[in-house]
Short mmCIF file of C-alpha atoms in Angstrom, two decimals:
data_model
loop_
_atom_site.label_atom_id
_atom_site.label_comp_id
_atom_site.label_asym_id
_atom_site.label_seq_id
_atom_site.Cartn_x
_atom_site.Cartn_y
_atom_site.Cartn_z
CA UNK A 1 6.40 -13.82 -16.30
CA UNK A 2 6.03 -11.62 -13.23
CA UNK A 3 8.60 -12.43 -10.60
CA UNK A 4 6.45 -11.17 -7.73
CA UNK A 5 2.63 -11.11 -7.91
CA UNK A 6 0.29 -9.40 -5.50
CA UNK A 7 -3.22 -10.13 -6.65
CA UNK A 8 -5.14 -7.99 -4.27
CA UNK A 9 -4.99 -4.28 -5.26
CA UNK A 10 -6.94 -3.18 -2.21
CA UNK A 11 -8.54 -4.52 0.92
CA UNK A 12 -10.74 -3.38 3.73
CA UNK A 13 -10.24 -4.88 7.21
CA UNK A 14 -12.11 -4.28 10.42
CA UNK A 15 -10.00 -2.94 13.33
CA UNK A 16 -8.78 -5.76 15.63
CA UNK A 17 -9.26 -8.38 12.97
CA UNK A 18 -6.59 -10.25 11.17
CA UNK A 19 -5.72 -9.82 7.52
CA UNK A 20 -3.81 -11.88 4.99
CA UNK A 21 -2.00 -10.27 2.08
CA UNK A 22 -1.14 -12.57 -0.76
CA UNK A 23 2.22 -12.80 -2.44
CA UNK A 24 3.38 -15.38 -4.97
CA UNK A 25 6.85 -15.41 -6.54
CA UNK A 26 8.59 -17.06 -9.42
CA UNK A 27 12.35 -17.98 -9.34
CA UNK A 28 14.48 -20.96 -10.42
CA UNK A 29 17.25 -19.93 -7.93
CA UNK A 30 17.37 -22.17 -4.90
CA UNK A 31 18.69 -19.41 -2.70
CA UNK A 32 16.30 -16.41 -2.36
CA UNK A 33 14.86 -14.15 0.23
CA UNK A 34 11.47 -12.65 0.65
CA UNK A 35 10.71 -9.29 2.24
CA UNK A 36 7.59 -7.29 3.09
CA UNK A 37 7.34 -3.55 3.40
CA UNK A 38 4.79 -1.13 4.51
CA UNK A 39 4.50 2.27 2.83
CA UNK A 40 2.18 4.65 4.63
CA UNK A 41 0.82 7.79 2.99
CA UNK A 42 3.89 9.71 4.07
CA UNK A 43 5.80 7.67 1.60
CA UNK A 44 8.68 6.04 3.47
CA UNK A 45 9.35 2.24 3.03
CA UNK A 46 9.19 0.51 6.32
CA UNK A 47 10.78 -2.96 6.51
CA UNK A 48 8.48 -5.48 8.29
CA UNK A 49 9.70 -8.97 8.04
CA UNK A 50 12.11 -11.36 6.11
CA UNK A 51 11.97 -15.03 5.09
CA UNK A 52 14.91 -16.92 3.66
CA UNK A 53 14.35 -19.81 1.25
CA UNK A 54 16.19 -22.20 3.50
CA UNK A 55 14.39 -21.12 6.73
CA UNK A 56 12.64 -24.04 8.30
CA UNK A 57 10.12 -21.97 10.22
CA UNK A 58 7.83 -19.16 9.26
CA UNK A 59 9.14 -15.75 10.20
CA UNK A 60 7.36 -13.68 12.87
CA UNK A 61 7.83 -10.12 14.04
CA UNK A 62 5.33 -8.93 16.59
CA UNK A 63 1.95 -8.80 14.85
CA UNK A 64 3.40 -9.66 11.54
CA UNK A 65 3.92 -13.25 10.46
CA UNK A 66 4.81 -14.73 7.09
CA UNK A 67 2.96 -17.80 5.89
CA UNK A 68 5.80 -19.36 3.74
CA UNK A 69 4.65 -22.25 1.45
CA UNK A 70 7.68 -23.08 -0.63
CA UNK A 71 6.11 -25.68 -2.84
CA UNK A 72 3.38 -23.18 -3.78
CA UNK A 73 5.91 -20.42 -4.03
CA UNK A 74 3.80 -18.18 -1.79
CA UNK A 75 4.77 -15.85 0.98
CA UNK A 76 1.67 -14.31 2.43
CA UNK A 77 1.85 -11.67 5.06
CA UNK A 78 -0.59 -12.01 8.10
CA UNK A 79 -1.24 -8.96 10.15
CA UNK A 80 -2.97 -9.83 13.39
CA UNK A 81 -5.20 -7.50 15.44
CA UNK A 82 -5.26 -4.81 12.83
CA UNK A 83 -4.89 -1.23 13.98
CA UNK A 84 -5.87 2.01 12.32
CA UNK A 85 -2.18 2.80 11.83
CA UNK A 86 -1.88 -0.33 9.65
CA UNK A 87 -3.61 1.47 6.86
CA UNK A 88 -1.00 1.71 4.14
CA UNK A 89 0.37 0.08 0.95
CA UNK A 90 2.15 -3.22 1.46
CA UNK A 91 4.80 -4.56 -0.87
CA UNK A 92 6.24 -7.98 -1.20
CA UNK A 93 9.85 -8.19 -2.65
CA UNK A 94 12.27 -10.87 -3.50
CA UNK A 95 16.06 -11.18 -3.61
CA UNK A 96 17.38 -13.95 -5.91
CA UNK A 97 20.82 -15.53 -5.53
CA UNK A 98 23.57 -15.37 -2.96
CA UNK A 99 25.32 -12.25 -4.18
CA UNK A 100 22.42 -9.98 -4.83
CA UNK A 101 22.73 -8.10 -1.65
CA UNK A 102 19.72 -5.80 -1.46
CA UNK A 103 18.82 -5.93 -5.13
CA UNK A 104 15.15 -6.64 -4.80
CA UNK A 105 12.24 -7.25 -7.18
CA UNK A 106 8.95 -5.72 -5.88
CA UNK A 107 5.33 -6.67 -6.44
CA UNK A 108 2.68 -4.10 -7.44
CA UNK A 109 1.47 -3.70 -3.82
CA UNK A 110 -1.75 -4.10 -1.89
CA UNK A 111 -3.56 -1.15 -0.28
CA UNK A 112 -5.03 -1.87 3.12
CA UNK A 113 -7.57 0.34 4.74
CA UNK A 114 -8.48 -0.54 8.35
CA UNK A 115 -12.00 0.50 9.33
CA UNK A 116 -12.83 1.53 12.88
CA UNK M 1 22.76 5.61 14.70
CA UNK M 2 21.46 7.26 11.55
CA UNK M 3 19.83 5.09 8.88
CA UNK M 4 19.95 5.68 5.21
CA UNK M 5 19.74 9.41 4.55
CA UNK M 6 18.47 10.86 1.35
CA UNK M 7 18.29 14.53 0.30
CA UNK M 8 16.54 16.49 -0.77
CA UNK M 9 13.14 15.06 0.23
CA UNK M 10 11.44 16.97 -2.50
CA UNK M 11 12.98 18.32 -5.67
CA UNK M 12 11.26 20.34 -8.45
CA UNK M 13 12.92 20.77 -11.79
CA UNK M 14 11.89 22.28 -15.02
CA UNK M 15 12.06 20.14 -18.18
CA UNK M 16 15.63 20.11 -19.55
CA UNK M 17 17.30 20.80 -16.19
CA UNK M 18 19.50 18.47 -14.21
CA UNK M 19 18.51 16.59 -11.11
CA UNK M 20 21.03 15.39 -8.42
CA UNK M 21 19.78 13.09 -5.81
CA UNK M 22 22.05 12.17 -2.84
CA UNK M 23 22.17 9.11 -0.66
CA UNK M 24 24.24 8.62 2.45
CA UNK M 25 24.26 4.94 3.42
CA UNK M 26 24.16 3.54 6.93
CA UNK M 27 27.56 4.11 8.55
CA UNK M 28 29.85 1.29 7.67
CA UNK M 29 27.84 0.15 4.60
CA UNK M 30 29.71 0.06 1.41
CA UNK M 31 26.85 -1.09 -1.01
CA UNK M 32 24.12 1.19 -2.31
CA UNK M 33 21.07 0.49 -4.36
CA UNK M 34 18.82 2.96 -6.12
CA UNK M 35 15.13 2.40 -6.90
CA UNK M 36 12.49 4.31 -8.76
CA UNK M 37 8.76 4.25 -7.85
CA UNK M 38 6.24 5.63 -10.30
CA UNK M 39 2.85 6.54 -8.81
CA UNK M 40 0.74 3.56 -7.74
CA UNK M 41 3.48 1.06 -8.65
CA UNK M 42 6.12 -0.94 -6.71
CA UNK M 43 9.73 0.09 -6.59
CA UNK M 44 11.89 -0.80 -9.61
CA UNK M 45 15.59 -1.55 -9.21
CA UNK M 46 17.86 0.88 -11.11
CA UNK M 47 21.42 0.36 -10.08
CA UNK M 48 23.70 -1.25 -7.51
CA UNK M 49 27.06 0.27 -6.55
CA UNK M 50 29.87 -0.52 -4.34
CA UNK M 51 32.49 2.20 -3.35
CA UNK M 52 33.84 3.51 -6.63
CA UNK M 53 32.26 0.68 -8.65
CA UNK M 54 29.04 0.02 -10.53
CA UNK M 55 28.15 -3.57 -9.92
CA UNK M 56 24.79 -3.81 -11.68
CA UNK M 57 23.12 -1.16 -13.68
CA UNK M 58 20.65 -3.37 -15.46
CA UNK M 59 17.71 -1.18 -14.39
CA UNK M 60 19.15 2.16 -15.45
CA UNK M 61 17.84 3.89 -18.52
CA UNK M 62 20.53 4.00 -21.13
CA UNK M 63 20.46 7.73 -21.53
CA UNK M 64 20.40 10.73 -19.27
CA UNK M 65 20.78 8.73 -16.02
CA UNK M 66 24.02 8.10 -14.23
CA UNK M 67 25.05 7.03 -10.75
CA UNK M 68 28.24 7.16 -8.61
CA UNK M 69 29.42 6.25 -5.19
CA UNK M 70 32.77 7.84 -4.59
CA UNK M 71 35.31 6.85 -2.10
CA UNK M 72 34.27 9.75 0.09
CA UNK M 73 30.83 11.22 0.29
CA UNK M 74 27.34 10.19 -0.61
CA UNK M 75 26.10 8.26 -3.59
CA UNK M 76 24.66 10.47 -6.31
CA UNK M 77 21.97 9.70 -8.86
CA UNK M 78 22.11 12.19 -11.62
CA UNK M 79 19.37 12.78 -14.18
CA UNK M 80 20.26 15.10 -17.03
CA UNK M 81 17.79 17.00 -19.14
CA UNK M 82 14.75 15.89 -17.11
CA UNK M 83 11.43 15.06 -18.76
CA UNK M 84 8.03 14.86 -17.27
CA UNK M 85 8.28 11.05 -17.26
CA UNK M 86 11.09 11.24 -14.76
CA UNK M 87 8.69 12.43 -12.09
CA UNK M 88 8.77 9.73 -9.44
CA UNK M 89 10.02 8.89 -5.96
CA UNK M 90 13.61 7.64 -5.96
CA UNK M 91 14.70 5.50 -3.08
CA UNK M 92 18.04 4.40 -1.90
CA UNK M 93 19.02 1.33 0.21
CA UNK M 94 22.36 0.21 1.59
CA UNK M 95 23.97 -2.97 2.85
CA UNK M 96 27.21 -3.96 4.50
CA UNK M 97 27.88 -6.72 2.01
CA UNK M 98 26.61 -8.34 -1.17
CA UNK M 99 25.47 -11.58 0.26
CA UNK M 100 22.24 -12.94 1.58
CA UNK M 101 21.19 -9.86 3.58
CA UNK M 102 18.19 -10.43 5.81
CA UNK M 103 17.35 -6.78 6.19
CA UNK M 104 17.01 -4.06 3.49
CA UNK M 105 16.50 -0.60 4.85
CA UNK M 106 15.53 2.32 2.66
CA UNK M 107 15.94 5.99 2.98
CA UNK M 108 12.84 8.14 3.00
CA UNK M 109 13.13 8.86 -0.65
CA UNK M 110 13.39 11.90 -2.90
CA UNK M 111 10.28 12.92 -4.75
CA UNK M 112 11.19 14.47 -8.03
CA UNK M 113 8.58 16.60 -9.82
CA UNK M 114 9.38 17.84 -13.29
CA UNK M 115 7.31 20.78 -14.38
#
């Protein structure tokens, strides 16, 4: 079974609108962390936001927020007020266990294209 | 205040040659992780090293690939006798510890092209 599933290969979003990127995960470890990354066409991996499995509140970082639904094993990324510069690939990733450090499992990604 | 530094950014090798990819972690970080990204795919974990030790190499191909993180100097990912299928982007991340890190910063990657 896939550990991290991103079911949307690509999405269009109108500038200034919000967009939700889906991510579901599969783990039996009670301690895990969920990460989202942005990869623009230039290729670098830009860390956006983190959610720990024991965190009581949804993580937020500026225009990024994470809709964490633990029972559903989902960790959707919400980008509010989309900008043209948000056009990129977005990856969800998971760390399992307490000693894994930065050993992450990545999903296949979602390509977002922001339209003016 | 440098982040994770990888070089070279781009590397072209002919089939059968060796490729050496370097990763300098964030200052003070003693844990390094290597990942490979094939075109249109997510990153795949390859190997996790602490200074002078390989902690987890479960994602490393059994042949031709090796990694080291010496006491002094950068971490090196070495690919011997490269083949076309090795063409990919190789990313490195670092961390100060092995626990429940809440951030994972990557270098800019090395894009290997095998011709």
